[in-house]
mmCIF file with all atom_site columns, N, CA and C in Angstrom:
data_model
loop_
_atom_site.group_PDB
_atom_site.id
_atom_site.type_symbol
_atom_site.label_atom_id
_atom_site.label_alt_id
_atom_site.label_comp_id
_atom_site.label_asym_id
_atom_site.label_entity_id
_atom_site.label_seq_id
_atom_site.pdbx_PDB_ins_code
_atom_site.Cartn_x
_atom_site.Cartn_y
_atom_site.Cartn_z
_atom_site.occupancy
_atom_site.B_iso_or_equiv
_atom_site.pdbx_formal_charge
_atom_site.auth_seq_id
_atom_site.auth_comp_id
_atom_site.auth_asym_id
_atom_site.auth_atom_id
_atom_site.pdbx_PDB_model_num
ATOM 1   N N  . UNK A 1 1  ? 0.859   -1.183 0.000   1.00 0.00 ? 1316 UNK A N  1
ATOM 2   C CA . UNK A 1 1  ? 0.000   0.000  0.000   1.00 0.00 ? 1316 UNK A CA 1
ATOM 3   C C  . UNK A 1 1  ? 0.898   1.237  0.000   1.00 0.00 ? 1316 UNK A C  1
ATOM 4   N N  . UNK A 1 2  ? 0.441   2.461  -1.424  1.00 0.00 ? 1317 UNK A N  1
ATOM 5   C CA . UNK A 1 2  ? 1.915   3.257  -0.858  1.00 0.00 ? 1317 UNK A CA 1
ATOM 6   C C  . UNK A 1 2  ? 0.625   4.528  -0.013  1.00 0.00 ? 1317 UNK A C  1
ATOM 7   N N  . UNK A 1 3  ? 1.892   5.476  0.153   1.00 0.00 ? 1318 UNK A N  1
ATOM 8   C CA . UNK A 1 3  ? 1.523   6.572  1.159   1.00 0.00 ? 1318 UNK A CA 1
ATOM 9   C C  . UNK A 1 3  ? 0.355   6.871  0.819   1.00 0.00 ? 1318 UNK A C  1
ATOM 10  N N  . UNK A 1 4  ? 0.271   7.284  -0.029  1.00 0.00 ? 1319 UNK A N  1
ATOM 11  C CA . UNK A 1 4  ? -0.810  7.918  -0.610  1.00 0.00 ? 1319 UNK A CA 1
ATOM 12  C C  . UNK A 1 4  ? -2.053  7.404  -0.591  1.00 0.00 ? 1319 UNK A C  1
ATOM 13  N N  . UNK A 1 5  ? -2.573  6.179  -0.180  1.00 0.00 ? 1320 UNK A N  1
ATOM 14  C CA . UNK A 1 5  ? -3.678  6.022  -0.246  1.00 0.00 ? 1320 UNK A CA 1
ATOM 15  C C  . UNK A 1 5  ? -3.980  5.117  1.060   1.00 0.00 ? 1320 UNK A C  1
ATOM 16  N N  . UNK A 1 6  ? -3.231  5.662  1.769   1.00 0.00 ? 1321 UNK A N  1
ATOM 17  C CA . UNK A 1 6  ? -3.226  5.160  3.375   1.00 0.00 ? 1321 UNK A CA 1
ATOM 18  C C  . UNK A 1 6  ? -4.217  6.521  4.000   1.00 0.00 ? 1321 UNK A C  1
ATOM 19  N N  . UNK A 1 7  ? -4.862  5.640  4.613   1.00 0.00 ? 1322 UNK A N  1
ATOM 20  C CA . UNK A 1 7  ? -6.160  6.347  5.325   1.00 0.00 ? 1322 UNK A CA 1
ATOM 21  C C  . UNK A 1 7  ? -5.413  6.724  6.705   1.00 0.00 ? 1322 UNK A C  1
ATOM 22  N N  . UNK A 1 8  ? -5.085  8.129  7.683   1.00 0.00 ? 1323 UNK A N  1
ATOM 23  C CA . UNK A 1 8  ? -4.438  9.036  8.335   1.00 0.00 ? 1323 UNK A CA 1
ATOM 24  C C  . UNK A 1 8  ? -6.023  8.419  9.694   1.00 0.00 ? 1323 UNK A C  1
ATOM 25  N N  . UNK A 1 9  ? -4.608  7.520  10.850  1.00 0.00 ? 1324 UNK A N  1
ATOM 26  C CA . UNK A 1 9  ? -5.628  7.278  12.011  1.00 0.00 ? 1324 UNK A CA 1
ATOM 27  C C  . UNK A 1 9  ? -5.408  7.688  12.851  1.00 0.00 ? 1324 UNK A C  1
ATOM 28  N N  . UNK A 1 10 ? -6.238  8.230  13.864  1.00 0.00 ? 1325 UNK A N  1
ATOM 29  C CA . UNK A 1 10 ? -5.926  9.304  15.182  1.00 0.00 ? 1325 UNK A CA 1
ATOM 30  C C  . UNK A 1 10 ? -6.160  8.460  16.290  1.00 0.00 ? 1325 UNK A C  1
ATOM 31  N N  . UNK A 1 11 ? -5.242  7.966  17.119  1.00 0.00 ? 1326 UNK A N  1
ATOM 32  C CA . UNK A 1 11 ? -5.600  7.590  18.526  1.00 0.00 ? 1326 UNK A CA 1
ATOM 33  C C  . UNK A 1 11 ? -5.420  8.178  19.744  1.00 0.00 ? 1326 UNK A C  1
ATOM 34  N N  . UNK A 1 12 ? -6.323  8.078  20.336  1.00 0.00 ? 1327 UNK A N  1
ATOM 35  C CA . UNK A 1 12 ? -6.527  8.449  21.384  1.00 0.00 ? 1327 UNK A CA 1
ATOM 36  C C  . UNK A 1 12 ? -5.248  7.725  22.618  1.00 0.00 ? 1327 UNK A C  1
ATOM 37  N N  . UNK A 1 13 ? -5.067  8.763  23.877  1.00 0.00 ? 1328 UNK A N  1
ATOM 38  C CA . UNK A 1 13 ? -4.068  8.568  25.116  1.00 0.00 ? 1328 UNK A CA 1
ATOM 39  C C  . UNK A 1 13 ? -4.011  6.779  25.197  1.00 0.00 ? 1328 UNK A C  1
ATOM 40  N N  . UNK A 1 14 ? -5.622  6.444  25.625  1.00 0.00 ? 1329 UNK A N  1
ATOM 41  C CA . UNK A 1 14 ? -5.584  5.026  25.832  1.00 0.00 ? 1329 UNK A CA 1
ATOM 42  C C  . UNK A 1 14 ? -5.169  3.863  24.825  1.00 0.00 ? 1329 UNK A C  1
ATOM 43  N N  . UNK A 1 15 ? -5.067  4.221  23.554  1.00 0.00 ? 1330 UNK A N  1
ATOM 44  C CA . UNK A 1 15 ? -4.678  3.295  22.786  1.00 0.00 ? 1330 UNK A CA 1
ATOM 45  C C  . UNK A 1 15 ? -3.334  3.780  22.576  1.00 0.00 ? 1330 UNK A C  1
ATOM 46  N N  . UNK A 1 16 ? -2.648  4.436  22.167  1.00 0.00 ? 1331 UNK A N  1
ATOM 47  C CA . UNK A 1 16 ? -1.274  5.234  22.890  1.00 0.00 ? 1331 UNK A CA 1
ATOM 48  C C  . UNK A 1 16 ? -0.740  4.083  23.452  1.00 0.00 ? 1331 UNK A C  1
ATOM 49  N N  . UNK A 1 17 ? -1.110  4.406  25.224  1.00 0.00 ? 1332 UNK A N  1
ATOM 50  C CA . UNK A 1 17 ? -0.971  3.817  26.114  1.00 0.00 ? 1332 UNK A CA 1
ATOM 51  C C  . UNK A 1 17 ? -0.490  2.054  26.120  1.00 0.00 ? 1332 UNK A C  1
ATOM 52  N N  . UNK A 1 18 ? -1.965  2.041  25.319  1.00 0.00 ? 1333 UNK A N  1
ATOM 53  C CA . UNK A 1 18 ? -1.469  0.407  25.171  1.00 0.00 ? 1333 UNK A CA 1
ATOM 54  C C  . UNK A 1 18 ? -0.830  -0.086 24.216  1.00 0.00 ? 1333 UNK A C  1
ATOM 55  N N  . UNK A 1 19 ? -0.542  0.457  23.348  1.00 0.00 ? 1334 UNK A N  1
ATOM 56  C CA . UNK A 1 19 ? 0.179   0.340  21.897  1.00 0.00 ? 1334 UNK A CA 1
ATOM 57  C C  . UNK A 1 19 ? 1.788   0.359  22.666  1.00 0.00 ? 1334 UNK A C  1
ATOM 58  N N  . UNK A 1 20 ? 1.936   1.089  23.432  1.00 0.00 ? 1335 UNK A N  1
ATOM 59  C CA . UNK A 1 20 ? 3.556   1.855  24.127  1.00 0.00 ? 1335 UNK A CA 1
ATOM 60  C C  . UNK A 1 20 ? 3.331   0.011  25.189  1.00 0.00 ? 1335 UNK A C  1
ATOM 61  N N  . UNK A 1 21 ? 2.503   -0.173 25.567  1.00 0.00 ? 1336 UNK A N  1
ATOM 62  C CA . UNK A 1 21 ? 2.554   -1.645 26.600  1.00 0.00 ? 1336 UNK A CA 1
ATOM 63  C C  . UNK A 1 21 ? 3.347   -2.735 25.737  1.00 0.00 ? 1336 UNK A C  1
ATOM 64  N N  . UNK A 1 22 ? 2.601   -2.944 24.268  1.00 0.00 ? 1337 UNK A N  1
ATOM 65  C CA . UNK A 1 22 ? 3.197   -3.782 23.675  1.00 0.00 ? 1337 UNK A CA 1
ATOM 66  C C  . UNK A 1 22 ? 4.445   -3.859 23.251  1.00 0.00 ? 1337 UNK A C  1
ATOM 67  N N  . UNK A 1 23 ? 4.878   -2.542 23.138  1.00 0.00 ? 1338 UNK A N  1
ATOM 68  C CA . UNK A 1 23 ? 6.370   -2.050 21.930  1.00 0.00 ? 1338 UNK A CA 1
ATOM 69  C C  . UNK A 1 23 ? 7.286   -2.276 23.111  1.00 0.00 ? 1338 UNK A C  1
ATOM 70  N N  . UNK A 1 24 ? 7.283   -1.638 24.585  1.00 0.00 ? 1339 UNK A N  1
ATOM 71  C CA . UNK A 1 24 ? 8.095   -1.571 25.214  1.00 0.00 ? 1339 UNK A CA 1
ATOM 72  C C  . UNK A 1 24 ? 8.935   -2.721 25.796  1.00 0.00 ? 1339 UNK A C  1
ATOM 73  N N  . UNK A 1 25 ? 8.547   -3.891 25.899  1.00 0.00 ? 1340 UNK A N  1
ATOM 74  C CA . UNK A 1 25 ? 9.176   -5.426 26.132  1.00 0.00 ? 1340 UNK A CA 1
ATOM 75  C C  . UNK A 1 25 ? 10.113  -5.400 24.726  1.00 0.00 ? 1340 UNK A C  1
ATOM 76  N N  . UNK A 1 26 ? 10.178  -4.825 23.763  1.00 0.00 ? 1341 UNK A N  1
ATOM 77  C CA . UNK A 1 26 ? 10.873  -4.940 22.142  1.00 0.00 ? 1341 UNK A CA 1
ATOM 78  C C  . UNK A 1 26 ? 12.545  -4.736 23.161  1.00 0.00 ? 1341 UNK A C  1
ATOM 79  N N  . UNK A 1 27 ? 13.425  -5.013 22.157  1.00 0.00 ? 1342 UNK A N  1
ATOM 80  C CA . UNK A 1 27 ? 15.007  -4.992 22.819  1.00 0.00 ? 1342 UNK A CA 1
ATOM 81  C C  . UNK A 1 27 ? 14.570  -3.683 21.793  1.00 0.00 ? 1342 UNK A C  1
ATOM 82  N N  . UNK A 1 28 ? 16.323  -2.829 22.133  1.00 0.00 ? 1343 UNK A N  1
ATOM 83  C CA . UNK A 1 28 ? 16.811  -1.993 21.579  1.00 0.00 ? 1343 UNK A CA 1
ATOM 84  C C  . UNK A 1 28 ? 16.481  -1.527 20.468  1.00 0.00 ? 1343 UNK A C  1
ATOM 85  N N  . UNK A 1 29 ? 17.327  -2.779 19.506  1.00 0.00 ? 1344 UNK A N  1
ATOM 86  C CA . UNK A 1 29 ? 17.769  -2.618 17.844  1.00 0.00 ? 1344 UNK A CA 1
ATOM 87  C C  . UNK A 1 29 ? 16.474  -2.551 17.524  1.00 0.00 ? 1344 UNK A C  1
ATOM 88  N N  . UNK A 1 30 ? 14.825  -3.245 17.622  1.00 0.00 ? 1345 UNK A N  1
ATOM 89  C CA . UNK A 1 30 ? 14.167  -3.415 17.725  1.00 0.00 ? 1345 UNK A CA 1
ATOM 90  C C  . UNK A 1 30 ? 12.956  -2.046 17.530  1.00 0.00 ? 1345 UNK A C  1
ATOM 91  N N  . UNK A 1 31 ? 13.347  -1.133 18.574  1.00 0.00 ? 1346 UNK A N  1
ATOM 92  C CA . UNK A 1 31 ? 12.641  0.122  19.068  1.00 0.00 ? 1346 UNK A CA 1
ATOM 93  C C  . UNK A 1 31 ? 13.496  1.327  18.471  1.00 0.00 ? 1346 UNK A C  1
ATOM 94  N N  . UNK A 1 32 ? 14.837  1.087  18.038  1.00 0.00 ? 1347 UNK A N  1
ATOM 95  C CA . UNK A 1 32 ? 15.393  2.002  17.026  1.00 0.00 ? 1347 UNK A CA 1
ATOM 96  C C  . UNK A 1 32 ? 14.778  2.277  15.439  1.00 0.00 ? 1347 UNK A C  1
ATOM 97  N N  . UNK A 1 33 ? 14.617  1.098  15.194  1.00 0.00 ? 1348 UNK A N  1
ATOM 98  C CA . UNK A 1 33 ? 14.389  0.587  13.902  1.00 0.00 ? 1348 UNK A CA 1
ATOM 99  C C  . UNK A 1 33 ? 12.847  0.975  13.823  1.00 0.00 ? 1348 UNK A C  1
ATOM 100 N N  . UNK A 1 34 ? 12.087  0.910  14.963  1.00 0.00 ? 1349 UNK A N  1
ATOM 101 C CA . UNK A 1 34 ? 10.774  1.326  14.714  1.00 0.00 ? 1349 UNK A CA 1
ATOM 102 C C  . UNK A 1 34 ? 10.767  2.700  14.969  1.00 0.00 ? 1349 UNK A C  1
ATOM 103 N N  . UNK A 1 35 ? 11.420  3.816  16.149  1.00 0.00 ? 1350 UNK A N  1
ATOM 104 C CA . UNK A 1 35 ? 11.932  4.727  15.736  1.00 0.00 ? 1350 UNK A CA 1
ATOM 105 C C  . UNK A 1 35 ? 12.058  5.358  14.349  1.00 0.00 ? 1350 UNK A C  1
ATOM 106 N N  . UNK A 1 36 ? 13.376  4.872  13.515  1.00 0.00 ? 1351 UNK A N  1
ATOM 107 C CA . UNK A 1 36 ? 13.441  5.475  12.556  1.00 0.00 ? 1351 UNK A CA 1
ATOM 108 C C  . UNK A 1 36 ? 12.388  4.902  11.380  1.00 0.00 ? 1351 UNK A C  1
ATOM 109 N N  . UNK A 1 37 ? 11.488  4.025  11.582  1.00 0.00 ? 1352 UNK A N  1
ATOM 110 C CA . UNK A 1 37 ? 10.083  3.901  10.599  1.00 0.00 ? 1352 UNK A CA 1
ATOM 111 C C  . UNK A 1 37 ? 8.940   5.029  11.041  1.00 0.00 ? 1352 UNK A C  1
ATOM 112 N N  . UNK A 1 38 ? 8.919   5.137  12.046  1.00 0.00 ? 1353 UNK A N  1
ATOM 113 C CA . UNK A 1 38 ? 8.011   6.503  12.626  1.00 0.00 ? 1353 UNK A CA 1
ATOM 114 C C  . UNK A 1 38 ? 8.222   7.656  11.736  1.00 0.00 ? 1353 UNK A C  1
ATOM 115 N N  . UNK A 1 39 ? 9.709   8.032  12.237  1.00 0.00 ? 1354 UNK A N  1
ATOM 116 C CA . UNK A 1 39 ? 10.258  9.042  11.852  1.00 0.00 ? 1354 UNK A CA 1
ATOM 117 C C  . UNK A 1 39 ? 9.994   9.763  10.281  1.00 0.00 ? 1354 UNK A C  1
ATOM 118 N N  . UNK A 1 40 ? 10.795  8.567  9.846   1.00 0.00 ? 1355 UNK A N  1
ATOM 119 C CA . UNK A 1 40 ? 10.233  8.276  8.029   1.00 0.00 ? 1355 UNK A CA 1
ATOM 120 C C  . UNK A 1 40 ? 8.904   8.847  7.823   1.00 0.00 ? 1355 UNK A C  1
ATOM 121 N N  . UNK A 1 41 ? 7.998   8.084  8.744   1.00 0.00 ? 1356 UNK A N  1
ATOM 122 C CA . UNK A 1 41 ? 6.683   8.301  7.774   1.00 0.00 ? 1356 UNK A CA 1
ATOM 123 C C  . UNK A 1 41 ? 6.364   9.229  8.013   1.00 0.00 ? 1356 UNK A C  1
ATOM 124 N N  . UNK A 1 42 ? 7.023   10.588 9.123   1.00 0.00 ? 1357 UNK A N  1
ATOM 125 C CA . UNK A 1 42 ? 7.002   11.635 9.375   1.00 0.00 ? 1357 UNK A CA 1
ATOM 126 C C  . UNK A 1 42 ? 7.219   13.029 8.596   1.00 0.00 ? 1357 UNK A C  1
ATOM 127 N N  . UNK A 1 43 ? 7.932   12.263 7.456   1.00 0.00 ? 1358 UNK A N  1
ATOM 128 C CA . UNK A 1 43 ? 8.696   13.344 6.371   1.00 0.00 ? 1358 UNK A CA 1
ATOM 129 C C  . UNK A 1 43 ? 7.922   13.260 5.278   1.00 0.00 ? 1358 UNK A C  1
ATOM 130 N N  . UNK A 1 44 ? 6.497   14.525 5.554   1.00 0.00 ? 1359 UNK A N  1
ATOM 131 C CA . UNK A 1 44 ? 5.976   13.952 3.918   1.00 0.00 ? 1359 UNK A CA 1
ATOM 132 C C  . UNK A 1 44 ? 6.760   15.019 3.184   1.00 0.00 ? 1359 UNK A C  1
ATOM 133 N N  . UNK A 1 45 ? 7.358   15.207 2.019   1.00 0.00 ? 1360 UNK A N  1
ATOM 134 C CA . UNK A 1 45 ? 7.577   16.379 1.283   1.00 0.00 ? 1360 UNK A CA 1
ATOM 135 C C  . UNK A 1 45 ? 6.516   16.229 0.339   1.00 0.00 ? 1360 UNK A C  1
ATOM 136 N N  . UNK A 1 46 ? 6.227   17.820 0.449   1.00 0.00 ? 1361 UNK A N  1
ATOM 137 C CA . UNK A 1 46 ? 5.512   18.371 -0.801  1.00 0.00 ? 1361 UNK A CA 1
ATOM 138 C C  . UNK A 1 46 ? 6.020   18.864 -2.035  1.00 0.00 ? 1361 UNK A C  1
ATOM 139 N N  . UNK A 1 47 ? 4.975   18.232 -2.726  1.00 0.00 ? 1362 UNK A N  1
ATOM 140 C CA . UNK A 1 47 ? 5.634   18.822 -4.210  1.00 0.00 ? 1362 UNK A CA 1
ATOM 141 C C  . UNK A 1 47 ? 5.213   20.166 -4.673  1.00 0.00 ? 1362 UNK A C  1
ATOM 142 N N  . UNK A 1 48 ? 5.973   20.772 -5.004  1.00 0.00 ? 1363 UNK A N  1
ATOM 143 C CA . UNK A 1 48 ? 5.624   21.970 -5.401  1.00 0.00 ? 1363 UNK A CA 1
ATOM 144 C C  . UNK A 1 48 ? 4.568   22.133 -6.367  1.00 0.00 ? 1363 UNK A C  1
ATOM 145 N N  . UNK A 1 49 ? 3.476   22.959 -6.525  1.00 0.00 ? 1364 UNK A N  1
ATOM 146 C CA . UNK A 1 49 ? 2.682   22.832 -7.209  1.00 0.00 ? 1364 UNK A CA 1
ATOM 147 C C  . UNK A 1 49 ? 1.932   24.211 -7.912  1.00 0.00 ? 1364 UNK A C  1
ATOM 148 N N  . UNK A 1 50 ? 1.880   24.516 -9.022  1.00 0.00 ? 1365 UNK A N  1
ATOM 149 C CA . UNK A 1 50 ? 1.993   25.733 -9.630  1.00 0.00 ? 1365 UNK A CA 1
ATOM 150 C C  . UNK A 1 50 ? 0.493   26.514 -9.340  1.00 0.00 ? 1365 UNK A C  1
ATOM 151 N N  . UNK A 1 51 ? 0.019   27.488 -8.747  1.00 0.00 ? 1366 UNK A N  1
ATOM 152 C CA . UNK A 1 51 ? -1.800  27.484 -8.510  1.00 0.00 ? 1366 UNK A CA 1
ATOM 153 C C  . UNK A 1 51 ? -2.342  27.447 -9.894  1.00 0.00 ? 1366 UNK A C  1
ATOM 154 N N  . UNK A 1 52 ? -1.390  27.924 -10.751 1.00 0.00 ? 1367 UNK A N  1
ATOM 155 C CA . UNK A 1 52 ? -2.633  28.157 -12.315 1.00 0.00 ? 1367 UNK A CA 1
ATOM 156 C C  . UNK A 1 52 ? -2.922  26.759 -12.579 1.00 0.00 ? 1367 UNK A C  1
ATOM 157 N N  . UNK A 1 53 ? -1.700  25.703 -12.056 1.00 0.00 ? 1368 UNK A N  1
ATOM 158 C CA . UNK A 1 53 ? -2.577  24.281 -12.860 1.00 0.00 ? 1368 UNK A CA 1
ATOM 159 C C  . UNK A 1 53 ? -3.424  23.583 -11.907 1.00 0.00 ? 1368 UNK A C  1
ATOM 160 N N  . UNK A 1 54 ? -3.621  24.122 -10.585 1.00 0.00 ? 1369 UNK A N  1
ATOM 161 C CA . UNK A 1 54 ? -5.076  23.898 -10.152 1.00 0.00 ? 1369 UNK A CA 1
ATOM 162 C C  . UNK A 1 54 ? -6.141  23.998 -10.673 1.00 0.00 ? 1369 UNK A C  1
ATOM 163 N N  . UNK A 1 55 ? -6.309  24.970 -11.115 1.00 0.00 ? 1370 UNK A N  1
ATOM 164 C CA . UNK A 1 55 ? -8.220  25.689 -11.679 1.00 0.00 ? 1370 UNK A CA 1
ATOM 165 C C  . UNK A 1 55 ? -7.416  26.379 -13.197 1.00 0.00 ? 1370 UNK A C  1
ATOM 166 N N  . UNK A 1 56 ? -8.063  26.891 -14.396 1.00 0.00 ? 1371 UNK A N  1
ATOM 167 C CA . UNK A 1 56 ? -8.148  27.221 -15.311 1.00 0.00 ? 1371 UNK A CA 1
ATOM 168 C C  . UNK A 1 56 ? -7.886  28.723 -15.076 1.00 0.00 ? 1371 UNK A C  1
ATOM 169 N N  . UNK A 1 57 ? -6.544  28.659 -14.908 1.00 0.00 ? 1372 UNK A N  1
ATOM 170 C CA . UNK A 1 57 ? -5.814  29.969 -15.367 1.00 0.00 ? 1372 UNK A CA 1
ATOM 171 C C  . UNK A 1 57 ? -5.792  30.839 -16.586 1.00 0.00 ? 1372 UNK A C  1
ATOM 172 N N  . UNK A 1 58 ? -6.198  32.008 -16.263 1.00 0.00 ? 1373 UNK A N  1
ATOM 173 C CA . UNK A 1 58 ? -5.964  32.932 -17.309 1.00 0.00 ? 1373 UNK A CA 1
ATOM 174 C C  . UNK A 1 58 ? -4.546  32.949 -18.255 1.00 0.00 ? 1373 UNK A C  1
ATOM 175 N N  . UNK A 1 59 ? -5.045  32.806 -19.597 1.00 0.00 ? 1374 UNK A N  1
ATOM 176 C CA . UNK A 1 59 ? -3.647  33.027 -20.101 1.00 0.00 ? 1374 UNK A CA 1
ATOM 177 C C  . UNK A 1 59 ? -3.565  34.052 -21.605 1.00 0.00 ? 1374 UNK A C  1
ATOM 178 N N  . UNK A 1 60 ? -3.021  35.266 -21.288 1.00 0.00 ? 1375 UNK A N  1
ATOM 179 C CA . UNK A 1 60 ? -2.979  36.042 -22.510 1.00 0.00 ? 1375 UNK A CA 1
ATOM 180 C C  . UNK A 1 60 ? -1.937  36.947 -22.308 1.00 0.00 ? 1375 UNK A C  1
ATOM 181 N N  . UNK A 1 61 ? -1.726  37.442 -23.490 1.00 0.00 ? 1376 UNK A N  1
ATOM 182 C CA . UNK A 1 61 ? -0.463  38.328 -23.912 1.00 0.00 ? 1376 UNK A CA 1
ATOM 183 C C  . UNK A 1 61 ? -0.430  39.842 -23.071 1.00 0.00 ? 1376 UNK A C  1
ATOM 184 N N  . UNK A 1 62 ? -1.656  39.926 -22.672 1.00 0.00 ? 1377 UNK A N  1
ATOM 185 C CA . UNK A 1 62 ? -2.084  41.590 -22.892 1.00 0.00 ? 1377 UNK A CA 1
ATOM 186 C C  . UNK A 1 62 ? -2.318  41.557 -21.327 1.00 0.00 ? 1377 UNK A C  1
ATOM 187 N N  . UNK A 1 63 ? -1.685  43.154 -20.635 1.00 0.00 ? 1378 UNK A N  1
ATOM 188 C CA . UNK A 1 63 ? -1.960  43.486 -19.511 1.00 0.00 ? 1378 UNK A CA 1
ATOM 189 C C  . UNK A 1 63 ? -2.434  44.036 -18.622 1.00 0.00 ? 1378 UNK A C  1
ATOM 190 N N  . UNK A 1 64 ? -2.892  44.263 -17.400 1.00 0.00 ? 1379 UNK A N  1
ATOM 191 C CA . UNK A 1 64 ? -4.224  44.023 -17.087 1.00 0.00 ? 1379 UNK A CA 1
ATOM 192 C C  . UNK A 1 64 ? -5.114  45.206 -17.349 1.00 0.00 ? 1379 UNK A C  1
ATOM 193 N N  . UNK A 1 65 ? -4.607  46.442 -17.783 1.00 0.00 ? 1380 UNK A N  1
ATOM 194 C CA . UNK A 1 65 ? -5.918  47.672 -18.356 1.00 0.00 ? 1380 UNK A CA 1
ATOM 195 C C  . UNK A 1 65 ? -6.077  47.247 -19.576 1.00 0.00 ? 1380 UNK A C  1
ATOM 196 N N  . UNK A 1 66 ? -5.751  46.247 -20.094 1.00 0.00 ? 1381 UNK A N  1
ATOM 197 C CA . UNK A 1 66 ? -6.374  46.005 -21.553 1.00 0.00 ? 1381 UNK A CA 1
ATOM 198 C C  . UNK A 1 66 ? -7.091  44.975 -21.506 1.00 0.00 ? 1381 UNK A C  1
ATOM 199 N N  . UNK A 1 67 ? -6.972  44.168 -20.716 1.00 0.00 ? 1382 UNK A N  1
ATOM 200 C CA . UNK A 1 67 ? -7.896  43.163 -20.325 1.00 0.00 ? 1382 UNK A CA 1
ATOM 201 C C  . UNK A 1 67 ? -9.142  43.425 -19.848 1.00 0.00 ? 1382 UNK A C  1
ATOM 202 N N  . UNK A 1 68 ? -9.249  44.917 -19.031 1.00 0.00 ? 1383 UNK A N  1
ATOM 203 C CA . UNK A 1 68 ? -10.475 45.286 -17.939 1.00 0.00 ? 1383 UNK A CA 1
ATOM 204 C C  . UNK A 1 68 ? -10.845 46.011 -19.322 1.00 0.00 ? 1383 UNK A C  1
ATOM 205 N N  . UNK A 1 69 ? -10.571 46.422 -20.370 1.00 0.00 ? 1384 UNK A N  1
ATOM 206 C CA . UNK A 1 69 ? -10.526 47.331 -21.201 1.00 0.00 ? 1384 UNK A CA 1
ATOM 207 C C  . UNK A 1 69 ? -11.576 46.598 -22.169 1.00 0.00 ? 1384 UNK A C  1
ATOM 208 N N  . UNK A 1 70 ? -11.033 45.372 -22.667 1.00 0.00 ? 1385 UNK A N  1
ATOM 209 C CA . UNK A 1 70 ? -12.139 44.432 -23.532 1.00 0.00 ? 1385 UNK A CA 1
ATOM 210 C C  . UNK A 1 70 ? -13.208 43.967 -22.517 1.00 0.00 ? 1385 UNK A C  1
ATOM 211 N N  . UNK A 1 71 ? -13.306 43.713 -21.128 1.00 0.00 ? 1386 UNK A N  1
ATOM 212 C CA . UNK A 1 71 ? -14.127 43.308 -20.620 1.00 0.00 ? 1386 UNK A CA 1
ATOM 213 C C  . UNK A 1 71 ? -15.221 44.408 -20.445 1.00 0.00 ? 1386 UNK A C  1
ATOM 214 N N  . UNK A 1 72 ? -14.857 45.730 -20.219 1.00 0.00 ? 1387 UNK A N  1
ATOM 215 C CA . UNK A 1 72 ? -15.963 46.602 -20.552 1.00 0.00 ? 1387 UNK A CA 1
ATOM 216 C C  . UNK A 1 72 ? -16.520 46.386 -21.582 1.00 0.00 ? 1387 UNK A C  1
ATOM 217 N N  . UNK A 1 73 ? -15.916 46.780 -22.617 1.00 0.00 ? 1388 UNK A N  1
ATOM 218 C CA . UNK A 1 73 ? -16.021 47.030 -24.213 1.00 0.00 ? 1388 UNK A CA 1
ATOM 219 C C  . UNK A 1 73 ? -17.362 46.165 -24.703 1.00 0.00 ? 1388 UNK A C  1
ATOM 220 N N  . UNK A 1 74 ? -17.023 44.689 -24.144 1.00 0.00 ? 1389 UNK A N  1
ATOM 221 C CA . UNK A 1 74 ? -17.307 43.211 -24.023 1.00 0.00 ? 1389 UNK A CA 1
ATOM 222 C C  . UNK A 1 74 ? -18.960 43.185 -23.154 1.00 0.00 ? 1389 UNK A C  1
ATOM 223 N N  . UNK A 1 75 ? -19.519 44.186 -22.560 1.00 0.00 ? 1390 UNK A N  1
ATOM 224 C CA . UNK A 1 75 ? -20.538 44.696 -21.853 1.00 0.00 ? 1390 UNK A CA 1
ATOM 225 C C  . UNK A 1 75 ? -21.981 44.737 -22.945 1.00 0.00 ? 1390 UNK A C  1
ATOM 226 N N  . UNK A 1 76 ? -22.837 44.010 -22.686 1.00 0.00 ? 1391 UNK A N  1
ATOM 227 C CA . UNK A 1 76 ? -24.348 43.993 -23.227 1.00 0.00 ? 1391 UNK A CA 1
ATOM 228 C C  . UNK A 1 76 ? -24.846 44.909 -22.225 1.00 0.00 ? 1391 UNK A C  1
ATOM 229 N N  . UNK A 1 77 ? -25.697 45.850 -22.048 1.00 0.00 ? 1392 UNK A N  1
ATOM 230 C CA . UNK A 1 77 ? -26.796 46.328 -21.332 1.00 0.00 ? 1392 UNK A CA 1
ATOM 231 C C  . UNK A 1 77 ? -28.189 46.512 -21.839 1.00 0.00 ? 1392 UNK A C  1
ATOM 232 N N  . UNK A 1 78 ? -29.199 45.682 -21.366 1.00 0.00 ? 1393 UNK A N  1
ATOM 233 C CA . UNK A 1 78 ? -30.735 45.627 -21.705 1.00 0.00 ? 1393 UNK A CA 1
ATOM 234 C C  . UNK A 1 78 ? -31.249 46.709 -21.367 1.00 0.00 ? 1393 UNK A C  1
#
């Protein structure tokens, strides 16, 4: 299953609690190693992501009083 489509679970003190009951009998090398798997899954990086290729960005040559300029122009009134 990769990251990405892992469903994000919140527990509560008491399951905490008992989750830390089970791990803690683990030796060392054991609780390092799960350590640095924690850790890991701790580092999400984001990808950079441009806003215009979110939603349908404006794209034209001309700047912006010529733009407000045709959008008047561009005006029906009944």
């Amino acid at each position: 299953m990769d990251k990405k489509s892992m469903a994000n679970l919140t527990l509560n003190n008491k399951a905490i609690e008992k989750y830390f009951g089970l791990l803690k009998g683990l030796d060392n090398l054991s609780k390092k190693k799960l350590i640095i798997k924690l850790t890991e899954s701790l580092d999400i990086k984001e990808e950079k992501v441009e806003i215009r290729t979110l939603f349908g960005a404006w794209e034209d040559d001309k700047d912006s009083d010529e733009i407000i300029k045709d959008i008047r122009e561009s005006r029906e009134f009944r």
